[in-house]
Coordinates of N, CA and C in Angstrom, one line a residue:
X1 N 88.9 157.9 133.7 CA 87.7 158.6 133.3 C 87.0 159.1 134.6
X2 N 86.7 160.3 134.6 CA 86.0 161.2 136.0 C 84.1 160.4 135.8
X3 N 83.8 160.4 136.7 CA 82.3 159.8 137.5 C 81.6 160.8 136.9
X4 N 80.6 160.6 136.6 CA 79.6 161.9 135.8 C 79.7 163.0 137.0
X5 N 79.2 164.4 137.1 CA 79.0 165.2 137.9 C 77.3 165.8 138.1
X6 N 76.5 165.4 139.1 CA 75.3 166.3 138.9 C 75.0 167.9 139.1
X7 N 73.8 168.2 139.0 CA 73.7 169.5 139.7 C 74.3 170.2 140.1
X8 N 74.3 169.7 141.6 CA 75.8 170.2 142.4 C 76.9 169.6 142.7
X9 N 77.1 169.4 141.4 CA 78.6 169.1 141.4 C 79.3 168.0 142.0
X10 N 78.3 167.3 142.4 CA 78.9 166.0 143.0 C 79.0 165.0 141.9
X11 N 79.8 163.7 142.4 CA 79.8 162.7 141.3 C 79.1 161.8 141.7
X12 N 78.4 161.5 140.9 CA 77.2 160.4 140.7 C 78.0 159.0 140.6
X13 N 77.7 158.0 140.9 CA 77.9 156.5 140.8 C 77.4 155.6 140.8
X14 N 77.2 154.4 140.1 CA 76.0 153.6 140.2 C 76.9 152.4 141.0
X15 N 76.1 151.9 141.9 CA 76.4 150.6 142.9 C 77.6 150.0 142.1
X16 N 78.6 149.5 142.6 CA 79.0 148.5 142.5 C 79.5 147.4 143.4
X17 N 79.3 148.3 144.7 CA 79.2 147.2 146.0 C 78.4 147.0 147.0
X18 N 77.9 146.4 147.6 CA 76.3 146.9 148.4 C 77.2 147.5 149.7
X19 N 77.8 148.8 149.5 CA 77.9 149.7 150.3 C 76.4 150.8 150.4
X20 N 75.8 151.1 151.2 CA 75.0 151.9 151.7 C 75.2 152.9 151.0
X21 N 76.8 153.1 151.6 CA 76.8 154.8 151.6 C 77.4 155.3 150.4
X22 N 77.1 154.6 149.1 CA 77.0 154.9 147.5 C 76.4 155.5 147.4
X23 N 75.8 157.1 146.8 CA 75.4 157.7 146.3 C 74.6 156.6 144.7
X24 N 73.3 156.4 144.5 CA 73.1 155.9 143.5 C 72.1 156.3 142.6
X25 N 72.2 156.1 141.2 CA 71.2 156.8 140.2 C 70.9 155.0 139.7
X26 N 69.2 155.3 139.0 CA 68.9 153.7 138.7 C 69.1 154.0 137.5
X27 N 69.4 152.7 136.9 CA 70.4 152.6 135.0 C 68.6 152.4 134.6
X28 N 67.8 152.2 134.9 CA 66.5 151.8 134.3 C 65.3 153.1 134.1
X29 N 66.0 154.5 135.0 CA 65.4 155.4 134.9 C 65.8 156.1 134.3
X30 N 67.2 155.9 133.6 CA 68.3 156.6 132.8 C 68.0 156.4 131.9
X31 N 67.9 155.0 131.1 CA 67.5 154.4 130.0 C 66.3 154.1 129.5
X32 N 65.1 154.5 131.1 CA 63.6 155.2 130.2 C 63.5 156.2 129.5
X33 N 64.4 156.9 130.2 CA 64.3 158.6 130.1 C 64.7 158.5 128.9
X34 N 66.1 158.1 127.7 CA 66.0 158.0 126.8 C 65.5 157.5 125.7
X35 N 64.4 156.3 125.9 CA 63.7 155.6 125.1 C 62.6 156.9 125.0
X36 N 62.4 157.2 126.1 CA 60.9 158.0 126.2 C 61.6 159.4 125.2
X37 N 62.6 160.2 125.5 CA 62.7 161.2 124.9 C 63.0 160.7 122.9
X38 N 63.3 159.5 122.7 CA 63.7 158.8 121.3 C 62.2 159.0 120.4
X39 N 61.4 158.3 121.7 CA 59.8 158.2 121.1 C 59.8 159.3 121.1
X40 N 59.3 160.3 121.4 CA 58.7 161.5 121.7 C 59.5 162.3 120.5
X41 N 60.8 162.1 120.3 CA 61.3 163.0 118.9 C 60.9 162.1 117.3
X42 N 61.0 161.2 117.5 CA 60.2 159.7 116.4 C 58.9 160.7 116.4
X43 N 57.8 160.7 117.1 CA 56.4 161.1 117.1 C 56.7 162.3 116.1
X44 N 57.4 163.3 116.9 CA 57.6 164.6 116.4 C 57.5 164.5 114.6
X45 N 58.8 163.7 114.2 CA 59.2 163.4 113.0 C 58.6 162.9 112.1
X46 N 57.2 161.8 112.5 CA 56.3 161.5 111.7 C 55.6 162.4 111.5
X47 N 55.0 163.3 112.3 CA 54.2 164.3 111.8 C 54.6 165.0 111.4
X48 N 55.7 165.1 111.3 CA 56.3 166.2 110.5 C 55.9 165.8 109.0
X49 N 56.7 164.3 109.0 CA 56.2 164.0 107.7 C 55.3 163.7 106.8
X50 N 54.2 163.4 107.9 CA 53.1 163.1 107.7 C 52.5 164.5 106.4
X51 N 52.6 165.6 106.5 CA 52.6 166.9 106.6 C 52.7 167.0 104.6
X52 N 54.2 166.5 104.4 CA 54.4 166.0 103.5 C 54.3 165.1 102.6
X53 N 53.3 164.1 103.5 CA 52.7 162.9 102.5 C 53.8 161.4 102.4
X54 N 54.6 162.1 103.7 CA 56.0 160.7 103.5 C 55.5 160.0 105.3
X55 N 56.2 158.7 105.1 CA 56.7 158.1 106.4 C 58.2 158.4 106.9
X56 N 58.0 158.5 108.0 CA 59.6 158.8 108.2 C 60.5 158.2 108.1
X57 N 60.1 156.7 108.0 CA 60.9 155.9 107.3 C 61.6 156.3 105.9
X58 N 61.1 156.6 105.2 CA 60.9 157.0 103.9 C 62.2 158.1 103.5
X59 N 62.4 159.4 105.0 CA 63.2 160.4 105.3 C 64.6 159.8 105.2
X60 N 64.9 158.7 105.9 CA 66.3 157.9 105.6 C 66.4 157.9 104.2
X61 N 66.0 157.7 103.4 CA 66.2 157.0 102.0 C 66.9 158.4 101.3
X62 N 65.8 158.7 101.9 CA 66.1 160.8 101.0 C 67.5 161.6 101.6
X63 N 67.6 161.6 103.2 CA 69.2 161.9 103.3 C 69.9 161.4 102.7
X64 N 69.9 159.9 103.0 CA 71.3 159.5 102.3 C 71.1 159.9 101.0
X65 N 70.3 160.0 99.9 CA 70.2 159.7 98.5 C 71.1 161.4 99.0
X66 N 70.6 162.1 99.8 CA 71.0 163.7 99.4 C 72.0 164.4 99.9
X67 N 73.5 163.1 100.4 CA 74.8 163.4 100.6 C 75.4 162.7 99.5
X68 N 74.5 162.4 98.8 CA 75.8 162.1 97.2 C 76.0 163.3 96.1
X69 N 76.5 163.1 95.7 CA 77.2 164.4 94.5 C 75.9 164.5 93.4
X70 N 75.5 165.7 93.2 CA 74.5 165.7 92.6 C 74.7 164.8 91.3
X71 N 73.7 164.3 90.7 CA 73.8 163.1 89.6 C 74.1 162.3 89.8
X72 N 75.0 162.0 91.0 CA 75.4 160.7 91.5 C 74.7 159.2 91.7
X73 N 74.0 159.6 92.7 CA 73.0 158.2 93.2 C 73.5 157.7 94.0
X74 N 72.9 156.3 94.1 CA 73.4 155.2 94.8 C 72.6 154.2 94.1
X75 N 73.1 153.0 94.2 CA 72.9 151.5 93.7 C 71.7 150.7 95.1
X76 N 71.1 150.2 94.5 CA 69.5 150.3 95.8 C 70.4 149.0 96.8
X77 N 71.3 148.1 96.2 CA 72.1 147.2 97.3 C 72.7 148.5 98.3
X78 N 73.0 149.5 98.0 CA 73.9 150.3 98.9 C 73.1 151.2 99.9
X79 N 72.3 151.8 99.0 CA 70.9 152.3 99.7 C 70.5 151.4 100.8
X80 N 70.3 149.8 100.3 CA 69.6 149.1 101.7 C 70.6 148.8 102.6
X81 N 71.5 148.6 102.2 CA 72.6 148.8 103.3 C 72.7 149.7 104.4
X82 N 73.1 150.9 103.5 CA 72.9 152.2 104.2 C 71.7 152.5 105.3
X83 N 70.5 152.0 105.2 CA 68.9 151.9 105.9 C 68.9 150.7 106.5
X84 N 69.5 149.7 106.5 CA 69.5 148.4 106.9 C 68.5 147.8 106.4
X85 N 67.9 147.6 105.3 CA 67.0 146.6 104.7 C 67.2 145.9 104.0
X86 N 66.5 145.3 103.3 CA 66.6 143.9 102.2 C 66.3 144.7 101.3
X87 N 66.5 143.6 100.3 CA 66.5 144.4 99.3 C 64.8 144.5 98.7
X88 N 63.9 143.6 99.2 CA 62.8 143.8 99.1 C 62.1 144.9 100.2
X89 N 62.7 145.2 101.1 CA 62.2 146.3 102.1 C 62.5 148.2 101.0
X90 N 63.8 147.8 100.4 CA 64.4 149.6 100.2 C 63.6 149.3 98.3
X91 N 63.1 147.9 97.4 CA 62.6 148.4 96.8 C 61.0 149.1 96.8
X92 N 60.7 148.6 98.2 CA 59.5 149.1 98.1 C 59.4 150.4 98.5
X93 N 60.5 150.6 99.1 CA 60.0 152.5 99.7 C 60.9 153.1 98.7
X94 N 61.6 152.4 97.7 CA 62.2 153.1 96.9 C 60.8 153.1 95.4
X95 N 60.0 152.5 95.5 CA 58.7 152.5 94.4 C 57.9 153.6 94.8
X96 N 57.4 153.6 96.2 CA 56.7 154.7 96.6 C 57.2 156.0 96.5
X97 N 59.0 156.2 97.2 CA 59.2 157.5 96.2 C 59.3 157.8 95.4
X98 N 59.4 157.0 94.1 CA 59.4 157.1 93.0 C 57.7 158.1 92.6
X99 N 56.6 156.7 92.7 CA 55.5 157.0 92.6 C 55.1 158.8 92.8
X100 N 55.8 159.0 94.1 CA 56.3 160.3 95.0 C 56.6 161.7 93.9
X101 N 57.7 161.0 93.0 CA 57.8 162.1 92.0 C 59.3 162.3 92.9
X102 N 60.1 161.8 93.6 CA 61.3 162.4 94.4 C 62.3 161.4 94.4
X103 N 62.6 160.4 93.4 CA 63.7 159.8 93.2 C 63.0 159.4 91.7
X104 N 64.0 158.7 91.2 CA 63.9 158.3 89.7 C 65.0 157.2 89.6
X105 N 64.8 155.8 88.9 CA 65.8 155.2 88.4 C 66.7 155.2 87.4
X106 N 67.3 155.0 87.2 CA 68.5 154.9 86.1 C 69.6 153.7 85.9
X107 N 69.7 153.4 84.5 CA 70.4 152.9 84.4 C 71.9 152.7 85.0
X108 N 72.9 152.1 85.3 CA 73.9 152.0 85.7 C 74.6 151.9 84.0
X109 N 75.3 153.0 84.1 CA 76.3 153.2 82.8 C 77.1 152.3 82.3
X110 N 78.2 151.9 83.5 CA 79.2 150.9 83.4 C 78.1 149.3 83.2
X111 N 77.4 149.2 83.8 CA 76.3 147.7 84.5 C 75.2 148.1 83.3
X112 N 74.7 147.7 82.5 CA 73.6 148.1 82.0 C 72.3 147.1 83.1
X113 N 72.7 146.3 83.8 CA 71.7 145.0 84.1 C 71.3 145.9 86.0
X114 N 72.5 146.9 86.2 CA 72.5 147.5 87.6 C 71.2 148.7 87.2
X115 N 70.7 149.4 88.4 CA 70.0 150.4 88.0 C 70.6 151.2 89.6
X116 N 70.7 152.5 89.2 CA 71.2 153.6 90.1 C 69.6 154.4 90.5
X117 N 69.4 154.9 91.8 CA 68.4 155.5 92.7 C 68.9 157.3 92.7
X118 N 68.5 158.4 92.1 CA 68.8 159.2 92.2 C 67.5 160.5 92.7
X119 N 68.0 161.7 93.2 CA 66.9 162.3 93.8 C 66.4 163.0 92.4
X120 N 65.3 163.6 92.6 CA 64.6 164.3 91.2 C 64.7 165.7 92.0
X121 N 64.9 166.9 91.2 CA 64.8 168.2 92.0 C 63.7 168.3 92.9
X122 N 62.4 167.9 92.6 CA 61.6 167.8 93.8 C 62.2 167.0 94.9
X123 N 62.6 165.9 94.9 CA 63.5 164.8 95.9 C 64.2 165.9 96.8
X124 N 65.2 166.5 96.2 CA 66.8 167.1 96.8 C 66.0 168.1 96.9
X125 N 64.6 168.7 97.0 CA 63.9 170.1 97.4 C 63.2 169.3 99.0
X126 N 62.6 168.6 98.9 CA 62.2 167.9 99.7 C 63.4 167.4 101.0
X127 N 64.1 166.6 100.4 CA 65.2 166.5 101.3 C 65.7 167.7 102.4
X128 N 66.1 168.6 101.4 CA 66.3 170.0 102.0 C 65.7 170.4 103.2
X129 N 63.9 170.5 102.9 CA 63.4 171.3 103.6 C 63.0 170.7 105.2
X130 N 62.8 169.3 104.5 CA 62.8 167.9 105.7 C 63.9 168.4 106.8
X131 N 65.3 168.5 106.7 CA 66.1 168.9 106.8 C 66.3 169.7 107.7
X132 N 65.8 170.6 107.1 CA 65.9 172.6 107.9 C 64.7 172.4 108.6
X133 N 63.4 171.7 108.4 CA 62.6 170.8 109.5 C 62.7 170.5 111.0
X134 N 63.5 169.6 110.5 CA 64.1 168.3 111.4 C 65.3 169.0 112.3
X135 N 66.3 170.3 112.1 CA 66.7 170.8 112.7 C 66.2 171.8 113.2
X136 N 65.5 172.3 112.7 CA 64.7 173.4 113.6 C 64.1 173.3 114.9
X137 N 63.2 171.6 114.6 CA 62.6 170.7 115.7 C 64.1 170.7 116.8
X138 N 65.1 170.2 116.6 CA 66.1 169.7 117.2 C 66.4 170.9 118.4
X139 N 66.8 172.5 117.7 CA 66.8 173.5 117.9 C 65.7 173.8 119.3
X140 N 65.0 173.3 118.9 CA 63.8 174.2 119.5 C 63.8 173.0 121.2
X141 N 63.5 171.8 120.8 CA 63.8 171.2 122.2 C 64.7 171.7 122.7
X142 N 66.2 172.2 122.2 CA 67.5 171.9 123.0 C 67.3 173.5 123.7
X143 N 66.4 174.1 123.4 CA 66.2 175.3 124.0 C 66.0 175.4 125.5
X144 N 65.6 173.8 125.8 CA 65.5 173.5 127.5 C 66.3 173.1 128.1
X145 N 67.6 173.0 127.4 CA 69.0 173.2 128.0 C 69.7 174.3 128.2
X146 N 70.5 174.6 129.0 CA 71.3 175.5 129.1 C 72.2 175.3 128.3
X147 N 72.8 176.7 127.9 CA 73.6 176.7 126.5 C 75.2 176.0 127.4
X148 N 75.3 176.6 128.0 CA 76.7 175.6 129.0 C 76.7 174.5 129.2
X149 N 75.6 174.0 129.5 CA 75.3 172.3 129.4 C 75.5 171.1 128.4
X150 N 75.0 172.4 127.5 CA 75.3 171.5 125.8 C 76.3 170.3 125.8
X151 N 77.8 170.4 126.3 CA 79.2 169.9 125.7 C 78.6 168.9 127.1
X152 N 78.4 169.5 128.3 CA 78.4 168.1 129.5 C 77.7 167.2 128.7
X153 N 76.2 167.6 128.0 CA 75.3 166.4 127.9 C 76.1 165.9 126.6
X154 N 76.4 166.6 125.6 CA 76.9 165.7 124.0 C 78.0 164.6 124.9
X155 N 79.0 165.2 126.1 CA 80.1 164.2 126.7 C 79.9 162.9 127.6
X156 N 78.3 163.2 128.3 CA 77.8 162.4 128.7 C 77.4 161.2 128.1
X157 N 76.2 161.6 127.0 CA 76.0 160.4 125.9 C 77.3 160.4 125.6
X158 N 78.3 160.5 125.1 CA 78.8 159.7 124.8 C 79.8 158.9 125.8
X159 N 80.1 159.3 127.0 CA 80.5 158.0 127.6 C 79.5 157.2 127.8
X160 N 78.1 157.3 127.6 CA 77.2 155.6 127.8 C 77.1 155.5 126.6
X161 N 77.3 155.5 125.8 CA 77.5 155.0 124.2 C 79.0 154.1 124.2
X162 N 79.6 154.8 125.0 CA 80.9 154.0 124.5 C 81.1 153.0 125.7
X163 N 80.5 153.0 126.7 CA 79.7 151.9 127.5 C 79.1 151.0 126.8
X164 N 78.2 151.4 126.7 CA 77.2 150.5 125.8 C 77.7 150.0 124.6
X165 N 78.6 150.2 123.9 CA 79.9 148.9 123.0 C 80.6 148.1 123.5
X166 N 80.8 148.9 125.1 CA 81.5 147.9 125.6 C 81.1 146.9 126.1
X167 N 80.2 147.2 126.7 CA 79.0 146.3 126.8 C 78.4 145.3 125.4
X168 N 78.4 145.7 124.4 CA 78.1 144.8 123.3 C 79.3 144.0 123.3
X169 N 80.6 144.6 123.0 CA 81.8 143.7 122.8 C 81.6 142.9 123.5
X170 N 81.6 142.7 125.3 CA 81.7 141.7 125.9 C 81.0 140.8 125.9
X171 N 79.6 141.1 125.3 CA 79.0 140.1 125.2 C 78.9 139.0 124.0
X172 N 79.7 139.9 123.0 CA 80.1 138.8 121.7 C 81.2 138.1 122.1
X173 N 82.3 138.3 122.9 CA 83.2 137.7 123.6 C 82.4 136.5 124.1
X174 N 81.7 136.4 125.3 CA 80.4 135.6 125.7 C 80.5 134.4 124.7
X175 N 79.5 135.0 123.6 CA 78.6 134.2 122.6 C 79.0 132.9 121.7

């Protein structure tokens, strides 16, 4: 695997021997800079939603409900899965959208004792526009990139992403 490249083209390296004459970037200024830019698009996202009367919390529930086949659903165990919650966390923001008028329960056909989470056309209208929202926002920051830059930076994150499992793996090795 090649050493990141900066600016000018050089390759960047972070210490790994107390040689001097290492070229070094700090891992704490790297990994502000992404916490800070995480917050800063989070901010963006609640007001967005805000806008709409949702938490953005709330926006998870509604993507996922709005990559299933229409009529479909999901089962609120899968839903909380899907969001990472309990099952007392996804039925409460699944009560509020309800309340919302943008999901509806239903019966489970096969289970009569199951109940299925499905969007209401306002829901999958909502979802939609959240959506074309939320990329537009995306759009409009990435406009401070150069358009040739794009694939370095998507290639970049992802070698510290796949760092950063490796780094998890070894530490469940550890544990």
């Amino acid at each position: 695997m090649n050493a990141p490249v900066d600016r000018s083209g050089r390759h960047r390296t972070l210490p790994t021997t107390s040689s001097p004459s290492a070229q070094t970037v700090a891992p704490g200024g790297i990994f502000g800079r992404l916490m800070s830019i995480t917050q800063a698009h989070q901010d963006v996202l609640i007001s967005l939603c805000a806008q709409y009367g949702l938490r953005s919390y709330d926006v998870e529930v509604l993507a996922l409900l709005r990559h299933c086949a229409e009529g479909e659903g999901m089962s609120a165990s899968r839903l909380a899965r899907g969001v990472n919650l309990t099952s007392g966390g996804i039925t409460a923001r699944i009560d509020r959208l309800e309340r919302a008028g943008l999901v509806v329960r239903c019966q489970e056909p096969r289970d009569r004792r199951a109940l299925r989470v499905l969007l209401t056309e306002e829901g999958r209208a909502m979802a939609d526009r959240l959506a074309a929202e939320t990329a537009r926002v995306q759009r409009a920051a990435l406009q401070y990139v150069p358009h040739q830059r794009l694939s370095v930076l998507e290639d970049l994150l992802g070698d510290l992403e796949r760092g950063i499992q490796a780094s998890q793996a070894k530490m469940g090795r550890r544990a």
